mmCIF file of C-alpha atoms and ligand atoms in Angstrom:
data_model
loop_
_atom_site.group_PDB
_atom_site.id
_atom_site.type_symbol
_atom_site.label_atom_id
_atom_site.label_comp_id
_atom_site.label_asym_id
_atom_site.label_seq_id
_atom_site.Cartn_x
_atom_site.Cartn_y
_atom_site.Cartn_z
ATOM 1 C CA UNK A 1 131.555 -103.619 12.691
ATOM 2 C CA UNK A 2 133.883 -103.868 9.519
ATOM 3 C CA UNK A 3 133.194 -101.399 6.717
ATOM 4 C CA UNK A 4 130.188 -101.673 5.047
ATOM 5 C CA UNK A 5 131.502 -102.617 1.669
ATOM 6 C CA UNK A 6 128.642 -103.867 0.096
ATOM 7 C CA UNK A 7 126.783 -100.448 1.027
ATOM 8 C CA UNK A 8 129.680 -98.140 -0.495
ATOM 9 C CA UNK A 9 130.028 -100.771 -3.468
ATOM 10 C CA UNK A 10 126.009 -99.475 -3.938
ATOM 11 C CA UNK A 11 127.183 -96.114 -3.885
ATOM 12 C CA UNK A 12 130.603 -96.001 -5.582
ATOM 13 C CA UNK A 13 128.903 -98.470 -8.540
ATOM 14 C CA UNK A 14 126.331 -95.502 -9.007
ATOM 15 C CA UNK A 15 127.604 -93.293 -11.225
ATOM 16 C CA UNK A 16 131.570 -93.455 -12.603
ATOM 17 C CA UNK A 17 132.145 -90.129 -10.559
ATOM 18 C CA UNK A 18 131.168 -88.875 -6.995
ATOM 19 C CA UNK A 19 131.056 -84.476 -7.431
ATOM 20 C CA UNK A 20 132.964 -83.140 -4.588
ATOM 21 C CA UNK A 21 130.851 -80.274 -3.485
ATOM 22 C CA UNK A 22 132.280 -77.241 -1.790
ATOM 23 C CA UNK A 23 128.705 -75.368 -0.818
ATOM 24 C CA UNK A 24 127.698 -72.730 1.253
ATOM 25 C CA UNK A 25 124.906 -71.585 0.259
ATOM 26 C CA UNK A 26 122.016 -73.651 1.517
ATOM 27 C CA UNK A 27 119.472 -72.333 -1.189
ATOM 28 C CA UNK A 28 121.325 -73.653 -3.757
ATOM 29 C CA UNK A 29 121.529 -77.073 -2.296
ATOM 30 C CA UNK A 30 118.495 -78.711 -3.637
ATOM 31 C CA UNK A 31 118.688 -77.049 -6.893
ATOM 32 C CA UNK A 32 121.900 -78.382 -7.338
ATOM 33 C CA UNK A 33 121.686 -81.584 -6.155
ATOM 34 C CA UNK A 34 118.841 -82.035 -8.557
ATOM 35 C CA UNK A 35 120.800 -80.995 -11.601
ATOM 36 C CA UNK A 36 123.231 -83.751 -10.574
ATOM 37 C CA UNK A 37 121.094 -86.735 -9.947
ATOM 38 C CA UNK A 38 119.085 -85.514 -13.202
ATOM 39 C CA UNK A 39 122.842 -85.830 -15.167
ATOM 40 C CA UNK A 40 123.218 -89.250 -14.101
ATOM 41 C CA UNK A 41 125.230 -89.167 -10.955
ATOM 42 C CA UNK A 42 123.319 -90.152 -7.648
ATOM 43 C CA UNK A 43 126.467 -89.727 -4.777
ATOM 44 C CA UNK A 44 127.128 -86.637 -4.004
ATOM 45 C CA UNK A 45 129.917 -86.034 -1.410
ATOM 46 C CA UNK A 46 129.327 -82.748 0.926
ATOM 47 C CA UNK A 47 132.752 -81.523 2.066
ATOM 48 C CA UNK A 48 132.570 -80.283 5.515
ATOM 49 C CA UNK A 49 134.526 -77.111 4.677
ATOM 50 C CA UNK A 50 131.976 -74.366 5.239
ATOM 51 C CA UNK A 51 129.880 -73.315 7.917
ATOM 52 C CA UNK A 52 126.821 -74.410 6.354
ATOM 53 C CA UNK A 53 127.669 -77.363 4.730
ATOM 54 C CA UNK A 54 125.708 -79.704 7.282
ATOM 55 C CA UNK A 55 122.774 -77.840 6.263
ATOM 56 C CA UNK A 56 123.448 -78.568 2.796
ATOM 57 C CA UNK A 57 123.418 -82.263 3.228
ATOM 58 C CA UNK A 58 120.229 -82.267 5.172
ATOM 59 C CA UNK A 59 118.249 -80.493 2.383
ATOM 60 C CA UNK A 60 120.374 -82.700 -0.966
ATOM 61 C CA UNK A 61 119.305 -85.844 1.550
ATOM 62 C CA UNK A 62 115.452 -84.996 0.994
ATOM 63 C CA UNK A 63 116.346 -85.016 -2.935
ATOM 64 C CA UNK A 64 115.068 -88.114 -4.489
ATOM 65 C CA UNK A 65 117.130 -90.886 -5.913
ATOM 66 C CA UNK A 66 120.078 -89.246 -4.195
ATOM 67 C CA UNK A 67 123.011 -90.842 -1.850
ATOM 68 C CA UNK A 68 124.324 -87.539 0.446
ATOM 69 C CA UNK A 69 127.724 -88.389 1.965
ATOM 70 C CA UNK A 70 129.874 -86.231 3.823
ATOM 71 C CA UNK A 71 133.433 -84.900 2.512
ATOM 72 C CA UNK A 72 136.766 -83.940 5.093
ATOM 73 C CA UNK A 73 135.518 -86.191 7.938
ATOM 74 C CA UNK A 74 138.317 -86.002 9.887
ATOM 75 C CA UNK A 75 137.068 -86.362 13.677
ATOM 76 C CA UNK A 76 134.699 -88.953 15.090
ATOM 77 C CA UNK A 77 132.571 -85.275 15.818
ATOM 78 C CA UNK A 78 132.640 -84.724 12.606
ATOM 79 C CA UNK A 79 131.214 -88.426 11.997
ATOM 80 C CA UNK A 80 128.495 -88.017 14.306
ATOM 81 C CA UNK A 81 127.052 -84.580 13.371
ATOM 82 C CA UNK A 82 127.365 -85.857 9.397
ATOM 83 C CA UNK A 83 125.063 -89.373 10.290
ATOM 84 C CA UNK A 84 122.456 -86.761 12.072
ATOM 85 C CA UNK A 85 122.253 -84.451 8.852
ATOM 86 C CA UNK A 86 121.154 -87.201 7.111
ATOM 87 C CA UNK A 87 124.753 -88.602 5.567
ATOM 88 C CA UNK A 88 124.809 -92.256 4.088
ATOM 89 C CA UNK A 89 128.565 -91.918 3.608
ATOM 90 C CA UNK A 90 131.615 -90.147 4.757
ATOM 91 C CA UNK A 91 134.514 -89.499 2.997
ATOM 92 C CA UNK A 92 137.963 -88.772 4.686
ATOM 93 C CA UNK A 93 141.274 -87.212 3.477
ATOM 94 C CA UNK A 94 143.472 -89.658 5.568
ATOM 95 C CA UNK A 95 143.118 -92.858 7.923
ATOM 96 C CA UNK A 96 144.573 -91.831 10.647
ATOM 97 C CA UNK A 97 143.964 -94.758 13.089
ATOM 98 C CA UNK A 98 141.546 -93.525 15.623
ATOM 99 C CA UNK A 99 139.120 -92.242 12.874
ATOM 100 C CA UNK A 100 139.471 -96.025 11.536
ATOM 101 C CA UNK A 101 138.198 -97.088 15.034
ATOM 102 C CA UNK A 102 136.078 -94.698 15.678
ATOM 103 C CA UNK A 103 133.566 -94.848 12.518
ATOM 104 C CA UNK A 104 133.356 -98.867 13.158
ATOM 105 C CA UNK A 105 131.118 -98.249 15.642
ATOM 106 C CA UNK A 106 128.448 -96.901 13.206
ATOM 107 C CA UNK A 107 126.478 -97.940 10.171
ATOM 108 C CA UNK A 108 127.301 -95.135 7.727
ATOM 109 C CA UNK A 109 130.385 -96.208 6.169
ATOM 110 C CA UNK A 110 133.730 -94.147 5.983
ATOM 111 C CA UNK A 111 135.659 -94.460 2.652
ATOM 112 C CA UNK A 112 139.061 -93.245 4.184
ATOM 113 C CA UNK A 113 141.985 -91.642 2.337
ATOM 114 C CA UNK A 114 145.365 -93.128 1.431
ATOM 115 C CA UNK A 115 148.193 -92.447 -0.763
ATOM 116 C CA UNK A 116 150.935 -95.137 -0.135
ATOM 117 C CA UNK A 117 150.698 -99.102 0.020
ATOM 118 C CA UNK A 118 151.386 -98.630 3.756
ATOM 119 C CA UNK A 119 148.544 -96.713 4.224
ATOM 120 C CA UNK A 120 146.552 -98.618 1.796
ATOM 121 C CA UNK A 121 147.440 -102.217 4.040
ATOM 122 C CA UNK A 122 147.341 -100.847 7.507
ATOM 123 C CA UNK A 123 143.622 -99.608 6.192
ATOM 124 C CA UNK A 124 143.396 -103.373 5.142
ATOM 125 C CA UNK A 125 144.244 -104.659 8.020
ATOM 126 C CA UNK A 126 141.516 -102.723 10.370
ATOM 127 C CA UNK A 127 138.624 -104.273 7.945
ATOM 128 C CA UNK A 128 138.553 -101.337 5.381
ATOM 129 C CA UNK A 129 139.017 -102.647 1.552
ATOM 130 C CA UNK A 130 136.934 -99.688 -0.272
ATOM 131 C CA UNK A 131 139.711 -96.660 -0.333
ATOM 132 C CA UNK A 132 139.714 -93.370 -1.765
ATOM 133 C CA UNK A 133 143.701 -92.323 -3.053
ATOM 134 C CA UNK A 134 143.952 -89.045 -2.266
ATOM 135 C CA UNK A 135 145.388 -86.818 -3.690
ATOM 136 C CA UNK A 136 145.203 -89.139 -6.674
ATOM 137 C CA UNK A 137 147.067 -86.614 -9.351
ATOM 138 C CA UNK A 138 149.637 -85.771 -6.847
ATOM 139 C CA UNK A 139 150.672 -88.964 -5.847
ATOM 140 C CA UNK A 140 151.064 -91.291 -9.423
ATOM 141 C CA UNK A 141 147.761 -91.208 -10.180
ATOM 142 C CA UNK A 142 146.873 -93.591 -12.349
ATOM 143 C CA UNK A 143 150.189 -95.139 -12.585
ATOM 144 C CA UNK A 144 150.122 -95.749 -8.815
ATOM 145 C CA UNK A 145 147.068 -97.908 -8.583
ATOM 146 C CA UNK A 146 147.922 -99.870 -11.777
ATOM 147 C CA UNK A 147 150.826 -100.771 -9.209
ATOM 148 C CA UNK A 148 148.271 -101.701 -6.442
ATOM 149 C CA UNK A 149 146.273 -103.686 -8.380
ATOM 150 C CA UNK A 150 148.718 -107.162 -8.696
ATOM 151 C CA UNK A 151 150.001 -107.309 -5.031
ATOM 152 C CA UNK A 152 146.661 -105.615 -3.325
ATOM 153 C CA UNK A 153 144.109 -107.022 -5.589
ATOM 154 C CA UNK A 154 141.167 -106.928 -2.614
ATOM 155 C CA UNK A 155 141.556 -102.974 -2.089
ATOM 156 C CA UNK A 156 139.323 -100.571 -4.821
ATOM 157 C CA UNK A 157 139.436 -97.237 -4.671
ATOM 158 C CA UNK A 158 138.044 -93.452 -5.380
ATOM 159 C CA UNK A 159 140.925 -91.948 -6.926
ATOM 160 C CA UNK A 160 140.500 -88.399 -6.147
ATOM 161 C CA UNK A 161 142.679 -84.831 -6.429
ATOM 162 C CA UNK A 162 143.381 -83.445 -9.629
ATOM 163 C CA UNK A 163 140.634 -85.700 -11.547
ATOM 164 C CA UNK A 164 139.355 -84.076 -14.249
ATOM 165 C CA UNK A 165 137.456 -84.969 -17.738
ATOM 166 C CA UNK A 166 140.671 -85.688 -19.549
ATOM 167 C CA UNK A 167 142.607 -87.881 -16.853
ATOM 168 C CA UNK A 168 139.731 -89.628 -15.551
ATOM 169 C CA UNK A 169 138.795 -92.528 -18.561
ATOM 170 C CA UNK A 170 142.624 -93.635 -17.659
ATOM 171 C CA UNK A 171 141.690 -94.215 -13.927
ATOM 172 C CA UNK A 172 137.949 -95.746 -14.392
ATOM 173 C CA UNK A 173 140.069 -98.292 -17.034
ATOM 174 C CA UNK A 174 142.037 -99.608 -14.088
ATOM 175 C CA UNK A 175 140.630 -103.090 -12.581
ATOM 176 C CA UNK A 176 140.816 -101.182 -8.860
ATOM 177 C CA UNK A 177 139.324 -98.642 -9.671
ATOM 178 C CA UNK A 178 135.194 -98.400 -9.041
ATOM 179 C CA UNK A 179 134.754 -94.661 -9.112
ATOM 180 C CA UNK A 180 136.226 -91.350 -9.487
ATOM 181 C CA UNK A 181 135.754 -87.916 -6.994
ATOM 182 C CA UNK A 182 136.210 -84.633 -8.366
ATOM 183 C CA UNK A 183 135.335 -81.023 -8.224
ATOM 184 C CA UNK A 184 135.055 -80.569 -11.669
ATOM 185 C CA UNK A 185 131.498 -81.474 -11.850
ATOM 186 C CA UNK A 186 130.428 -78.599 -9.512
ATOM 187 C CA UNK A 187 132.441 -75.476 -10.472
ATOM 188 C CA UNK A 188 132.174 -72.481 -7.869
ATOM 189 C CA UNK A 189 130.999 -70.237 -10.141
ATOM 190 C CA UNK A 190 128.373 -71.897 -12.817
ATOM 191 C CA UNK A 191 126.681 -72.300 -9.123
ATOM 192 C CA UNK A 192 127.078 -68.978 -7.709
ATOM 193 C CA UNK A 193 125.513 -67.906 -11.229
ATOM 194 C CA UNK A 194 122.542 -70.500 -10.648
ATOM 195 C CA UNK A 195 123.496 -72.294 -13.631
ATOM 196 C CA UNK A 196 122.206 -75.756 -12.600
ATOM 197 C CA UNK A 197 121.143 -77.126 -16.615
ATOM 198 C CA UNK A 198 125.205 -76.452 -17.073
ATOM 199 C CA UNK A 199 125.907 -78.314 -14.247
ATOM 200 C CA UNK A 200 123.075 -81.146 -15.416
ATOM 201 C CA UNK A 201 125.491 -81.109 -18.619
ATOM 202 C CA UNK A 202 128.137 -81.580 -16.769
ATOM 203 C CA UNK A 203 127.132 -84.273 -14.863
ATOM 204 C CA UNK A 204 125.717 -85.895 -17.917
ATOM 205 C CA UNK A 205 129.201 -85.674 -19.737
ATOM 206 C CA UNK A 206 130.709 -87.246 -16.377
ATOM 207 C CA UNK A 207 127.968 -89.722 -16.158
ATOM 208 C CA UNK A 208 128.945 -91.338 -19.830
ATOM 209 C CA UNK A 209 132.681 -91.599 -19.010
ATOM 210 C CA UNK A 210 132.602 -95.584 -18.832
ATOM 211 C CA UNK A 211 130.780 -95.814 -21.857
ATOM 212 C CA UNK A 212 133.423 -97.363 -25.207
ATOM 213 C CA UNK A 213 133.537 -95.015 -27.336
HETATM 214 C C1 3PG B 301 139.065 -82.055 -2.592
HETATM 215 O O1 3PG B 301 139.488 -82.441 -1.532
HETATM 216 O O2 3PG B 301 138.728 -80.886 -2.807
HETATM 217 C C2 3PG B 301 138.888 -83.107 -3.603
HETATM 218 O O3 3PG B 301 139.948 -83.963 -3.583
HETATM 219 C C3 3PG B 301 138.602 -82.601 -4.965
HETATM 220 O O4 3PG B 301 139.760 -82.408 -5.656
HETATM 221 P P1 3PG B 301 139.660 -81.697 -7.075
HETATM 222 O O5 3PG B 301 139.195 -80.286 -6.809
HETATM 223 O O6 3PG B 301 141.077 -81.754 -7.592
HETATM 224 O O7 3PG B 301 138.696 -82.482 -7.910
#
């Protein structure tokens, strides 16, 4: 099947910005993803980057009124053992071509990574209009998909990579743009500290980006 667009449309029209969580620690999993659902932001993206990170996802899937996804999915492994932990997206880096092919094959969308209109139509052309420009800050940011928009008008994207609270009203402005990913959201260390109302304030700050001031 093509990508599920009007599933990640459900989940990347949630909340102006999808947390990208680096986690370890499985007891603070539910805790956390708790503080962010109770902020105002629903999709939660669970990079793959630690050793129990699909444990993480299994116990933020059991949180109400959240959407788990899965973060670095850069294998059609790594697509498999995220759909069993519960995932109800996945989220890669890059598109290499095989991973494209691959994830069609399953429900659970994949919101691939680009950072060049080649990438961005060569995407297009295997069925996948819902992209996440990565990394966003690094590339032209916000100037680069105000470039997309005119000739590529059927792509949106997640810009992601060096989003932050300042830059990130600049990117939700942009007609391509449905969401933003960042780390900002989750900082290591108000977690480690068990901090979760700052990280509900956080979230809540984040959540209110798309409203005129
Ligand atoms: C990542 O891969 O870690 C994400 O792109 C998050 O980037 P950020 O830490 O710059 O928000």
């Amino acid at each position: 099947m093509a990508q599920n667009i009007a599933k990640l449309d459900e989940i990347m029209g949630a909340a102006p910005v999808i947390p990208v969580i680096i986690l370890d620690d499985v007891e603070a999993a539910i805790p956390l993803a708790e503080a962010l659902v109770a902020g105002g932001l629903p999709a939660l993206e669970v990079t793959l980057r630690t050793p129990n990170a699909l444990k993480v996802v299994e116990k933020m899937a059991t949180v109400e009124g959240a959407f788990v996804g899965t973060g670095t999915v850069r294998t059609k492994a790594d697509i498999e053992k995220s759909i069993e932990a519960g995932a109800q997206f996945m989220v890669s880096p890059g598109a290499p071509r095989q991973l494209l092919e691959d994830a069609k094959s399953f429900d659970v969308p994949l919101l691939p990574g680009i950072s060049t209109a080649t990438e961005a139509m060569a995407a297009a052309e295997m069925g996948y209009q819902r992209l996440k420009l990565f990394p966003a800050e690094a590339v032209g940011g916000a100037k680069l998909l105000k470039s997309f928009a005119s000739p590529l008008p059927d792509l949106k994207f997640c810009p992601t990579g060096g989003v932050s609270v300042q830059n990130a009203r600049e990117y939700l402005a942009l007609p391509n743009v449905i969401c933003v990913g960042g780390s900002w959201v989750v900082p290591g260390d108000v977690i480690e500290a068990g901090d979760f109302d700052h990280i509900r304030n956080l979230a809540a700050t984040a959540a209110r980006l798309t409203e005129t001031a």
